[in-house]
Every structure is written in structure tokens, then in C-alpha cells.
Amino acid sequence: MEEKVTTTNIIFYVRRFDPEKDASPRQEQYTVPVEKGMTVLDGLHYIKQTQDASLGFRFSCRMGVCGSCGMMINGKPGLACNTQILDVTQSALTVAPLPNFNLIRDLAPDLVPMFGVHQNIQPYIQRSDTAEREDPSMEYFQTPHQLEEYLQFTYCIKCGCCMAACPTMATDREYLGPMPLTQIYRYNTDSRDDAGDVRKKFVSESHGVFNCHYAGECSAACPKGVDPARAIQLMKKDLVLGYFGLAKHGKCAHLHKKPDKASWKAKIEVPAHTVGK
Ligand code: FES
């Protein structure tokens, strides 16, 4: 028997503002017939297709991966494609752009400055053994415990929700912000990297980690379960211990000879379709 589809009319209150044309932001009201499973992004598409083609918002993957559709939904930062309308309301919801960013138009914030800071902190693994890096002859050994130390911070999709939630960002636009700071921690903690000292100079500067007063809003806002507040507190601890000469200097991952094929083949059954067979 076919399941009966029920539709609920939900009022969307959407913040509209075009800095090139409008003197001030306004709120527009739209009615969206919502079925179970519809996301906020689906609702915005419905509005754009049936009521107002000029509505501006950003999206790409529609599956919580690209980080394009971050916005304020009922006053909280979240991903429009990852938020089901009926999970947050049965009658009305408000949609607004992420704060703490300049606005391009309507629901699309300008994320370019955030990506600029991210680029500056050198978010990639760097090693001093250039010869080995350019012509690898061995493997970098990393234990499961060493992987665990930074793994959760790799799940960041750079959506800007943490930056929008951060009260320090709201008062200090030069603050590096939870996303870049977390990525500094991610690379500095990776045992394969040895550029920690280069990145630490960003962390300890006047708009670095010590401007964070641990509100924890960044971690509450992250749609991927990353905990930027934890990364920031751990970096503060590292810096203080370093100042007193008590920091543990983790050694950069050492090189291990690749196991010869015959020995690992004997231990691990490789499926027939695997390249390494
Ligand atoms: S559209 Fe990619 S995360 Fe929402």
C-alpha cells in the first residue's frame, strides 16, 4: 500500500539584502509546502523556483560535504542541505546569512577572507627531508594512537559555521578564528609534519589562541562534530608549557622501509580485484 504523503505549510522568514542596491536588510515571508525529508535547502530552491527567482544562496554538493550552504537557521549556524525542515519547526523558521562575515547577497556570506587566513597558516604536511619527500624510497610510520590525535580535526569542511558562532570573532575581525586555528592544531599534531614552529607564530600572535575565552560555541555549531574549542585549548597548553621549557617535543615520524611484497602478501589476504595483488 502506498504511503500517504502529508504536506505542512511552513512559513520561511528569509533575510534579504543586496549591499549594492538596498539601504538596509529586510525580512521576506514565503510559504513552502513541506513534505517529510525536505531540507532547508530544498525549501529555498522551492522559493527560488516558484516565488522569487532573485533569492541568493550558495550550495553545491547537497550532502553536507562541500560546506557551501552554511547559514543561520532559527538563529543557529547550520548546513541548509543537512537540516530537515520538520526537525526544526512545525510552523515557521527564520533563515539568515552567517554573521561575522561580509555579505555578498541575501544568504551568501563572503568566505574568501577566511580561506585567505587558512592558506596563510600553511595547511599541508611539510618535512625538512626534502630529498626523501621528492623521491620517496620508504614509508612514514604512524601509529593508530598518533593518527587518533588529529583525525577528528580532518573532518572540517570549512563551512564557516564555527566562525559565525564565535563571540570573539564578533568583536575582533582580526582574530584568526576557530577554523584556521583548528587546522593549525591538525597539522602541528600530525607526526609526519615538522613545520610546527612556523605555524606556532600565528597561534601566539595577538589575534591568536589567547584571544579565545572558551565559550565553546564553535564546537556546538560544527555540523561535522569537530571540536575546535578543544584544539584551541590544547594549543594554549602547548604554548604555556613551551614558555616554561616543559613542552614535550614529539619527534617527526621516522621512515620505515617498505615491507617486501613477499612477506606482507603472506600475512594479508588481498582480494583479487586489488591493485597491489
Ligand atoms: S551544499 Fe554542500 S554542504 Fe550543503
PDB file of C-alpha atoms and ligand atoms in Angstrom:
ATOM      1  CA  MET A   1       0.000   0.000   0.000  1.00  0.00           C
ATOM      2  CA  GLU A   2       1.329   3.419  -0.935  1.00  0.00           C
ATOM      3  CA  GLU A   3       2.277   5.647   1.977  1.00  0.00           C
ATOM      4  CA  LYS A   4       0.164   8.821   2.077  1.00  0.00           C
ATOM      5  CA  VAL A   5       2.332  11.929   1.686  1.00  0.00           C
ATOM      6  CA  THR A   6       1.357  14.690   4.085  1.00  0.00           C
ATOM      7  CA  THR A   7       2.274  18.284   3.420  1.00  0.00           C
ATOM      8  CA  THR A   8       2.676  21.006   6.021  1.00  0.00           C
ATOM      9  CA  ASN A   9       2.765  24.675   5.092  1.00  0.00           C
ATOM     10  CA  ILE A  10       5.819  26.236   6.697  1.00  0.00           C
ATOM     11  CA  ILE A  11       6.473  29.973   6.693  1.00  0.00           C
ATOM     12  CA  PHE A  12      10.058  30.877   5.780  1.00  0.00           C
ATOM     13  CA  TYR A  13      11.193  34.295   7.073  1.00  0.00           C
ATOM     14  CA  VAL A  14      14.232  34.996   4.903  1.00  0.00           C
ATOM     15  CA  ARG A  15      16.681  37.860   5.417  1.00  0.00           C
ATOM     16  CA  ARG A  16      17.188  39.716   2.129  1.00  0.00           C
ATOM     17  CA  PHE A  17      19.883  42.275   1.434  1.00  0.00           C
ATOM     18  CA  ASP A  18      21.810  43.311  -1.630  1.00  0.00           C
ATOM     19  CA  PRO A  19      24.581  45.690  -0.478  1.00  0.00           C
ATOM     20  CA  GLU A  20      24.765  47.182  -3.993  1.00  0.00           C
ATOM     21  CA  LYS A  21      21.072  48.112  -4.133  1.00  0.00           C
ATOM     22  CA  ASP A  22      19.470  48.109  -0.686  1.00  0.00           C
ATOM     23  CA  ALA A  23      19.845  50.684   2.054  1.00  0.00           C
ATOM     24  CA  SER A  24      19.213  48.119   4.792  1.00  0.00           C
ATOM     25  CA  PRO A  25      18.312  44.428   5.228  1.00  0.00           C
ATOM     26  CA  ARG A  26      14.659  43.359   5.210  1.00  0.00           C
ATOM     27  CA  GLN A  27      12.818  40.162   6.009  1.00  0.00           C
ATOM     28  CA  GLU A  28      10.649  38.498   3.355  1.00  0.00           C
ATOM     29  CA  GLN A  29       7.998  35.903   4.080  1.00  0.00           C
ATOM     30  CA  TYR A  30       7.351  32.844   1.878  1.00  0.00           C
ATOM     31  CA  THR A  31       5.089  29.826   2.317  1.00  0.00           C
ATOM     32  CA  VAL A  32       6.606  26.454   1.462  1.00  0.00           C
ATOM     33  CA  PRO A  33       4.616  23.175   1.300  1.00  0.00           C
ATOM     34  CA  VAL A  34       6.898  20.816   3.165  1.00  0.00           C
ATOM     35  CA  GLU A  35       6.933  17.033   2.987  1.00  0.00           C
ATOM     36  CA  LYS A  36       8.805  14.748   5.356  1.00  0.00           C
ATOM     37  CA  GLY A  37      12.501  14.687   4.442  1.00  0.00           C
ATOM     38  CA  MET A  38      12.647  18.130   2.831  1.00  0.00           C
ATOM     39  CA  THR A  39      15.698  20.130   3.816  1.00  0.00           C
ATOM     40  CA  VAL A  40      16.026  23.881   4.328  1.00  0.00           C
ATOM     41  CA  LEU A  41      17.976  23.947   1.066  1.00  0.00           C
ATOM     42  CA  ASP A  42      15.040  22.229  -0.708  1.00  0.00           C
ATOM     43  CA  GLY A  43      12.756  24.912   0.747  1.00  0.00           C
ATOM     44  CA  LEU A  44      14.995  27.692  -0.597  1.00  0.00           C
ATOM     45  CA  HIS A  45      15.019  26.055  -4.034  1.00  0.00           C
ATOM     46  CA  TYR A  46      11.219  25.892  -3.923  1.00  0.00           C
ATOM     47  CA  ILE A  47      11.060  29.621  -3.131  1.00  0.00           C
ATOM     48  CA  LYS A  48      13.503  30.454  -5.906  1.00  0.00           C
ATOM     49  CA  GLN A  49      11.644  28.350  -8.488  1.00  0.00           C
ATOM     50  CA  THR A  50       8.085  29.352  -7.621  1.00  0.00           C
ATOM     51  CA  GLN A  51       8.092  32.686  -5.803  1.00  0.00           C
ATOM     52  CA  ASP A  52      11.240  34.770  -6.116  1.00  0.00           C
ATOM     53  CA  ALA A  53      13.983  33.948  -8.598  1.00  0.00           C
ATOM     54  CA  SER A  54      16.172  36.732  -7.219  1.00  0.00           C
ATOM     55  CA  LEU A  55      16.810  34.953  -3.889  1.00  0.00           C
ATOM     56  CA  GLY A  56      20.579  34.456  -3.455  1.00  0.00           C
ATOM     57  CA  PHE A  57      22.079  31.467  -1.629  1.00  0.00           C
ATOM     58  CA  ARG A  58      25.039  29.167  -2.145  1.00  0.00           C
ATOM     59  CA  PHE A  59      25.158  25.379  -2.415  1.00  0.00           C
ATOM     60  CA  SER A  60      26.961  22.657  -4.304  1.00  0.00           C
ATOM     61  CA  CYS A  61      27.059  19.067  -3.050  1.00  0.00           C
ATOM     62  CA  ARG A  62      23.630  18.948  -1.277  1.00  0.00           C
ATOM     63  CA  MET A  63      25.057  16.276   1.021  1.00  0.00           C
ATOM     64  CA  GLY A  64      26.925  18.046   3.834  1.00  0.00           C
ATOM     65  CA  VAL A  65      30.352  17.711   2.264  1.00  0.00           C
ATOM     66  CA  CYS A  66      31.321  20.904   0.423  1.00  0.00           C
ATOM     67  CA  GLY A  67      30.483  23.379   3.208  1.00  0.00           C
ATOM     68  CA  SER A  68      28.848  25.889   0.827  1.00  0.00           C
ATOM     69  CA  CYS A  69      25.379  26.177   2.354  1.00  0.00           C
ATOM     70  CA  GLY A  70      26.150  27.349   5.912  1.00  0.00           C
ATOM     71  CA  MET A  71      23.521  29.810   7.198  1.00  0.00           C
ATOM     72  CA  MET A  72      21.627  30.778  10.336  1.00  0.00           C
ATOM     73  CA  ILE A  73      18.580  28.542  10.699  1.00  0.00           C
ATOM     74  CA  ASN A  74      16.270  29.591  13.519  1.00  0.00           C
ATOM     75  CA  GLY A  75      19.147  31.611  14.946  1.00  0.00           C
ATOM     76  CA  LYS A  76      21.732  28.826  14.890  1.00  0.00           C
ATOM     77  CA  PRO A  77      24.521  28.197  12.361  1.00  0.00           C
ATOM     78  CA  GLY A  78      23.984  25.036  10.320  1.00  0.00           C
ATOM     79  CA  LEU A  79      24.078  23.489   6.869  1.00  0.00           C
ATOM     80  CA  ALA A  80      20.861  24.095   4.905  1.00  0.00           C
ATOM     81  CA  CYS A  81      21.300  20.823   2.997  1.00  0.00           C
ATOM     82  CA  ASN A  82      21.773  18.858   6.184  1.00  0.00           C
ATOM     83  CA  THR A  83      18.852  20.278   8.178  1.00  0.00           C
ATOM     84  CA  GLN A  84      15.404  18.779   7.688  1.00  0.00           C
ATOM     85  CA  ILE A  85      12.721  21.440   7.998  1.00  0.00           C
ATOM     86  CA  LEU A  86      10.315  19.367  10.117  1.00  0.00           C
ATOM     87  CA  ASP A  87      13.140  18.574  12.553  1.00  0.00           C
ATOM     88  CA  VAL A  88      13.410  22.256  13.481  1.00  0.00           C
ATOM     89  CA  THR A  89       9.832  23.533  13.149  1.00  0.00           C
ATOM     90  CA  GLN A  90       6.212  22.603  12.518  1.00  0.00           C
ATOM     91  CA  SER A  91       5.115  26.136  11.600  1.00  0.00           C
ATOM     92  CA  ALA A  92       7.774  28.753  10.767  1.00  0.00           C
ATOM     93  CA  LEU A  93      11.504  29.229  10.545  1.00  0.00           C
ATOM     94  CA  THR A  94      13.928  32.080  10.038  1.00  0.00           C
ATOM     95  CA  VAL A  95      16.847  31.926   7.627  1.00  0.00           C
ATOM     96  CA  ALA A  96      19.669  34.477   7.637  1.00  0.00           C
ATOM     97  CA  PRO A  97      23.287  34.682   6.431  1.00  0.00           C
ATOM     98  CA  LEU A  98      26.173  33.624   8.686  1.00  0.00           C
ATOM     99  CA  PRO A  99      27.292  36.577  10.823  1.00  0.00           C
ATOM    100  CA  ASN A 100      30.950  37.627  11.289  1.00  0.00           C
ATOM    101  CA  PHE A 101      31.446  37.669   7.501  1.00  0.00           C
ATOM    102  CA  ASN A 102      30.848  40.383   4.937  1.00  0.00           C
ATOM    103  CA  LEU A 103      27.764  39.745   2.869  1.00  0.00           C
ATOM    104  CA  ILE A 104      27.736  39.125  -0.873  1.00  0.00           C
ATOM    105  CA  ARG A 105      23.949  38.977  -1.133  1.00  0.00           C
ATOM    106  CA  ASP A 106      20.963  37.578   0.791  1.00  0.00           C
ATOM    107  CA  LEU A 107      22.161  34.270   2.301  1.00  0.00           C
ATOM    108  CA  ALA A 108      25.632  34.173   0.737  1.00  0.00           C
ATOM    109  CA  PRO A 109      28.459  35.393   3.011  1.00  0.00           C
ATOM    110  CA  ASP A 110      31.895  36.230   1.643  1.00  0.00           C
ATOM    111  CA  LEU A 111      34.104  33.342   2.792  1.00  0.00           C
ATOM    112  CA  VAL A 112      37.189  34.464   0.844  1.00  0.00           C
ATOM    113  CA  PRO A 113      38.923  36.200   3.816  1.00  0.00           C
ATOM    114  CA  MET A 114      38.502  33.003   5.877  1.00  0.00           C
ATOM    115  CA  PHE A 115      40.088  30.945   3.098  1.00  0.00           C
ATOM    116  CA  GLY A 116      42.894  33.535   2.886  1.00  0.00           C
ATOM    117  CA  VAL A 117      43.741  33.019   6.573  1.00  0.00           C
ATOM    118  CA  HIS A 118      43.528  29.262   6.070  1.00  0.00           C
ATOM    119  CA  GLN A 119      46.013  29.472   3.201  1.00  0.00           C
ATOM    120  CA  ASN A 120      48.401  31.601   5.296  1.00  0.00           C
ATOM    121  CA  ILE A 121      48.699  29.007   8.044  1.00  0.00           C
ATOM    122  CA  GLN A 122      50.207  26.530   5.537  1.00  0.00           C
ATOM    123  CA  PRO A 123      47.660  23.735   5.882  1.00  0.00           C
ATOM    124  CA  TYR A 124      49.691  20.905   4.422  1.00  0.00           C
ATOM    125  CA  ILE A 125      52.310  18.457   5.627  1.00  0.00           C
ATOM    126  CA  GLN A 126      55.848  19.816   5.447  1.00  0.00           C
ATOM    127  CA  ARG A 127      59.097  17.960   6.047  1.00  0.00           C
ATOM    128  CA  SER A 128      62.706  19.004   6.101  1.00  0.00           C
ATOM    129  CA  ASP A 129      63.929  15.782   4.461  1.00  0.00           C
ATOM    130  CA  THR A 130      63.286  17.229   1.013  1.00  0.00           C
ATOM    131  CA  ALA A 131      65.168  14.550  -0.890  1.00  0.00           C
ATOM    132  CA  GLU A 132      63.029  11.780   0.574  1.00  0.00           C
ATOM    133  CA  ARG A 133      59.860  13.800   0.033  1.00  0.00           C
ATOM    134  CA  GLU A 134      60.606  14.384  -3.604  1.00  0.00           C
ATOM    135  CA  ASP A 135      61.821  10.884  -4.350  1.00  0.00           C
ATOM    136  CA  PRO A 136      60.258   8.619  -1.721  1.00  0.00           C
ATOM    137  CA  SER A 137      62.054   5.383  -1.000  1.00  0.00           C
ATOM    138  CA  MET A 138      60.423   4.495   2.331  1.00  0.00           C
ATOM    139  CA  GLU A 139      57.171   4.985   4.277  1.00  0.00           C
ATOM    140  CA  TYR A 140      56.395   7.344   7.146  1.00  0.00           C
ATOM    141  CA  PHE A 141      55.474   5.288  10.154  1.00  0.00           C
ATOM    142  CA  GLN A 142      52.447   6.465  12.161  1.00  0.00           C
ATOM    143  CA  THR A 143      50.761   4.542  14.952  1.00  0.00           C
ATOM    144  CA  PRO A 144      46.950   4.386  15.359  1.00  0.00           C
ATOM    145  CA  HIS A 145      47.375   6.493  18.509  1.00  0.00           C
ATOM    146  CA  GLN A 146      49.247   9.212  16.576  1.00  0.00           C
ATOM    147  CA  LEU A 147      46.507   9.179  13.948  1.00  0.00           C
ATOM    148  CA  GLU A 148      43.814   9.480  16.607  1.00  0.00           C
ATOM    149  CA  GLU A 149      45.402  12.672  17.946  1.00  0.00           C
ATOM    150  CA  TYR A 150      44.468  14.707  14.872  1.00  0.00           C
ATOM    151  CA  LEU A 151      41.925  12.590  12.991  1.00  0.00           C
ATOM    152  CA  GLN A 152      38.717  14.345  14.139  1.00  0.00           C
ATOM    153  CA  PHE A 153      40.135  17.718  13.060  1.00  0.00           C
ATOM    154  CA  THR A 154      40.478  16.475   9.475  1.00  0.00           C
ATOM    155  CA  TYR A 155      36.670  16.258   9.205  1.00  0.00           C
ATOM    156  CA  CYS A 156      36.369  20.066   8.967  1.00  0.00           C
ATOM    157  CA  ILE A 157      34.615  21.110   5.717  1.00  0.00           C
ATOM    158  CA  LYS A 158      35.408  24.864   6.057  1.00  0.00           C
ATOM    159  CA  CYS A 159      31.732  25.871   6.078  1.00  0.00           C
ATOM    160  CA  GLY A 160      32.313  28.802   8.440  1.00  0.00           C
ATOM    161  CA  CYS A 161      29.644  27.773  10.978  1.00  0.00           C
ATOM    162  CA  CYS A 162      32.206  27.839  13.819  1.00  0.00           C
ATOM    163  CA  MET A 163      33.387  31.309  12.742  1.00  0.00           C
ATOM    164  CA  ALA A 164      29.781  32.565  12.768  1.00  0.00           C
ATOM    165  CA  ALA A 165      29.130  31.142  16.228  1.00  0.00           C
ATOM    166  CA  CYS A 166      32.326  32.523  17.799  1.00  0.00           C
ATOM    167  CA  PRO A 167      31.791  35.500  20.149  1.00  0.00           C
ATOM    168  CA  THR A 168      35.447  36.525  19.798  1.00  0.00           C
ATOM    169  CA  MET A 169      35.043  36.780  16.001  1.00  0.00           C
ATOM    170  CA  ALA A 170      32.066  39.065  16.610  1.00  0.00           C
ATOM    171  CA  THR A 171      34.249  41.613  18.402  1.00  0.00           C
ATOM    172  CA  ASP A 172      37.668  41.080  16.772  1.00  0.00           C
ATOM    173  CA  ARG A 173      37.631  40.684  12.988  1.00  0.00           C
ATOM    174  CA  GLU A 174      41.392  40.091  13.002  1.00  0.00           C
ATOM    175  CA  TYR A 175      41.088  37.064  15.262  1.00  0.00           C
ATOM    176  CA  LEU A 176      42.303  34.027  13.295  1.00  0.00           C
ATOM    177  CA  GLY A 177      39.116  32.194  14.161  1.00  0.00           C
ATOM    178  CA  PRO A 178      38.284  28.632  15.182  1.00  0.00           C
ATOM    179  CA  MET A 179      38.576  27.076  11.716  1.00  0.00           C
ATOM    180  CA  PRO A 180      42.164  28.180  10.875  1.00  0.00           C
ATOM    181  CA  LEU A 181      43.296  27.628  14.473  1.00  0.00           C
ATOM    182  CA  THR A 182      41.911  24.102  14.440  1.00  0.00           C
ATOM    183  CA  GLN A 183      43.715  23.389  11.187  1.00  0.00           C
ATOM    184  CA  ILE A 184      46.960  24.649  12.701  1.00  0.00           C
ATOM    185  CA  TYR A 185      46.464  22.118  15.501  1.00  0.00           C
ATOM    186  CA  ARG A 186      45.582  19.402  12.980  1.00  0.00           C
ATOM    187  CA  TYR A 187      48.892  19.797  11.096  1.00  0.00           C
ATOM    188  CA  ASN A 188      51.061  20.546  14.116  1.00  0.00           C
ATOM    189  CA  THR A 189      49.822  17.341  15.746  1.00  0.00           C
ATOM    190  CA  ASP A 190      50.358  15.180  12.696  1.00  0.00           C
ATOM    191  CA  SER A 191      53.510  13.180  13.441  1.00  0.00           C
ATOM    192  CA  ARG A 192      54.518  13.287   9.764  1.00  0.00           C
ATOM    193  CA  ASP A 193      54.833  17.091   9.820  1.00  0.00           C
ATOM    194  CA  ASP A 194      57.750  19.133  11.121  1.00  0.00           C
ATOM    195  CA  ALA A 195      56.668  22.713  10.393  1.00  0.00           C
ATOM    196  CA  GLY A 196      55.033  23.249  13.796  1.00  0.00           C
ATOM    197  CA  ASP A 197      57.346  26.122  14.709  1.00  0.00           C
ATOM    198  CA  VAL A 198      56.388  28.020  11.561  1.00  0.00           C
ATOM    199  CA  ARG A 199      52.666  27.717  12.341  1.00  0.00           C
ATOM    200  CA  LYS A 200      53.084  28.419  16.034  1.00  0.00           C
ATOM    201  CA  LYS A 201      53.983  32.006  15.262  1.00  0.00           C
ATOM    202  CA  PHE A 202      50.401  32.554  14.030  1.00  0.00           C
ATOM    203  CA  VAL A 203      48.961  30.902  17.095  1.00  0.00           C
ATOM    204  CA  SER A 204      50.827  33.005  19.614  1.00  0.00           C
ATOM    205  CA  GLU A 205      50.269  36.361  17.900  1.00  0.00           C
ATOM    206  CA  SER A 206      47.943  38.967  19.375  1.00  0.00           C
ATOM    207  CA  HIS A 207      44.892  37.693  17.449  1.00  0.00           C
ATOM    208  CA  GLY A 208      45.724  34.043  18.078  1.00  0.00           C
ATOM    209  CA  VAL A 209      44.665  31.414  20.590  1.00  0.00           C
ATOM    210  CA  PHE A 210      44.860  33.571  23.692  1.00  0.00           C
ATOM    211  CA  ASN A 211      42.001  35.718  22.408  1.00  0.00           C
ATOM    212  CA  CYS A 212      39.714  32.710  22.747  1.00  0.00           C
ATOM    213  CA  HIS A 213      37.855  32.821  26.057  1.00  0.00           C
ATOM    214  CA  TYR A 214      36.483  29.313  25.676  1.00  0.00           C
ATOM    215  CA  ALA A 215      32.812  29.969  25.088  1.00  0.00           C
ATOM    216  CA  GLY A 216      32.723  26.631  23.258  1.00  0.00           C
ATOM    217  CA  GLU A 217      30.133  27.873  20.731  1.00  0.00           C
ATOM    218  CA  CYS A 218      32.341  26.785  17.812  1.00  0.00           C
ATOM    219  CA  SER A 219      32.212  23.158  18.885  1.00  0.00           C
ATOM    220  CA  ALA A 220      28.453  23.312  19.479  1.00  0.00           C
ATOM    221  CA  ALA A 221      27.936  24.759  15.986  1.00  0.00           C
ATOM    222  CA  CYS A 222      30.109  22.373  13.962  1.00  0.00           C
ATOM    223  CA  PRO A 223      27.875  20.257  11.693  1.00  0.00           C
ATOM    224  CA  LYS A 224      30.610  17.629  11.339  1.00  0.00           C
ATOM    225  CA  GLY A 225      31.250  17.029  15.049  1.00  0.00           C
ATOM    226  CA  VAL A 226      34.696  18.655  15.069  1.00  0.00           C
ATOM    227  CA  ASP A 227      35.727  20.190  18.397  1.00  0.00           C
ATOM    228  CA  PRO A 228      37.637  23.432  17.623  1.00  0.00           C
ATOM    229  CA  ALA A 229      37.424  24.608  21.245  1.00  0.00           C
ATOM    230  CA  ARG A 230      39.415  21.542  22.305  1.00  0.00           C
ATOM    231  CA  ALA A 231      42.098  22.160  19.662  1.00  0.00           C
ATOM    232  CA  ILE A 232      42.442  25.779  20.796  1.00  0.00           C
ATOM    233  CA  GLN A 233      42.723  24.895  24.486  1.00  0.00           C
ATOM    234  CA  LEU A 234      45.344  22.228  23.719  1.00  0.00           C
ATOM    235  CA  MET A 235      47.369  24.770  21.754  1.00  0.00           C
ATOM    236  CA  LYS A 236      47.206  27.221  24.668  1.00  0.00           C
ATOM    237  CA  LYS A 237      48.551  24.443  26.910  1.00  0.00           C
ATOM    238  CA  ASP A 238      51.379  23.663  24.462  1.00  0.00           C
ATOM    239  CA  LEU A 239      52.384  27.319  24.275  1.00  0.00           C
ATOM    240  CA  VAL A 240      52.413  27.776  28.055  1.00  0.00           C
ATOM    241  CA  LEU A 241      54.433  24.580  28.565  1.00  0.00           C
ATOM    242  CA  GLY A 242      56.790  25.715  25.801  1.00  0.00           C
ATOM    243  CA  TYR A 243      57.235  29.078  27.517  1.00  0.00           C
ATOM    244  CA  PHE A 244      58.361  27.313  30.694  1.00  0.00           C
ATOM    245  CA  GLY A 245      60.532  24.877  28.748  1.00  0.00           C
ATOM    246  CA  LEU A 246      58.289  21.949  29.657  1.00  0.00           C
ATOM    247  CA  ALA A 247      56.863  21.123  26.244  1.00  0.00           C
ATOM    248  CA  LYS A 248      57.273  17.586  25.037  1.00  0.00           C
ATOM    249  CA  HIS A 249      58.945  17.655  21.670  1.00  0.00           C
ATOM    250  CA  GLY A 250      57.284  14.988  19.628  1.00  0.00           C
ATOM    251  CA  LYS A 251      59.658  13.568  17.083  1.00  0.00           C
ATOM    252  CA  CYS A 252      58.713  13.752  13.465  1.00  0.00           C
ATOM    253  CA  ALA A 253      57.594  10.406  12.106  1.00  0.00           C
ATOM    254  CA  HIS A 254      60.549   8.289  11.144  1.00  0.00           C
ATOM    255  CA  LEU A 255      60.963   6.480   7.933  1.00  0.00           C
ATOM    256  CA  HIS A 256      60.399   2.777   7.683  1.00  0.00           C
ATOM    257  CA  LYS A 257      61.466   0.526   4.916  1.00  0.00           C
ATOM    258  CA  LYS A 258      58.536  -0.647   2.883  1.00  0.00           C
ATOM    259  CA  PRO A 259      57.880  -4.294   3.743  1.00  0.00           C
ATOM    260  CA  ASP A 260      58.943  -6.518   0.918  1.00  0.00           C
ATOM    261  CA  LYS A 261      55.962  -7.732  -1.027  1.00  0.00           C
ATOM    262  CA  ALA A 262      56.534 -11.404  -0.369  1.00  0.00           C
ATOM    263  CA  SER A 263      56.342 -11.004   3.432  1.00  0.00           C
ATOM    264  CA  TRP A 264      53.201  -8.855   3.606  1.00  0.00           C
ATOM    265  CA  LYS A 265      51.457 -10.894   0.962  1.00  0.00           C
ATOM    266  CA  ALA A 266      51.825 -13.909   3.147  1.00  0.00           C
ATOM    267  CA  LYS A 267      50.218 -12.142   6.127  1.00  0.00           C
ATOM    268  CA  ILE A 268      47.370 -10.250   4.435  1.00  0.00           C
ATOM    269  CA  GLU A 269      44.894 -11.817   2.074  1.00  0.00           C
ATOM    270  CA  VAL A 270      44.438  -9.268  -0.694  1.00  0.00           C
ATOM    271  CA  PRO A 271      41.195  -9.511  -2.701  1.00  0.00           C
ATOM    272  CA  ALA A 272      41.694 -10.418  -6.362  1.00  0.00           C
ATOM    273  CA  HIS A 273      40.500  -7.020  -7.640  1.00  0.00           C
ATOM    274  CA  THR A 274      43.054  -5.066  -5.524  1.00  0.00           C
ATOM    275  CA  VAL A 275      45.820  -3.292  -7.409  1.00  0.00           C
ATOM    276  CA  GLY A 276      48.560  -4.441  -5.021  1.00  0.00           C
ATOM    277  CA  LYS A 277      47.935  -8.145  -5.697  1.00  0.00           C
TER     278      LYS A 277
HETATM  279  S1  FES B   1      25.521  22.015  -0.289  1.00  0.00           S
HETATM  280 FE1  FES B   1      27.451  21.131   0.250  1.00  0.00          FE
HETATM  281  S2  FES B   1      27.421  21.158   2.408  1.00  0.00           S
HETATM  282 FE2  FES B   1      25.429  21.860   1.881  1.00  0.00          FE
END
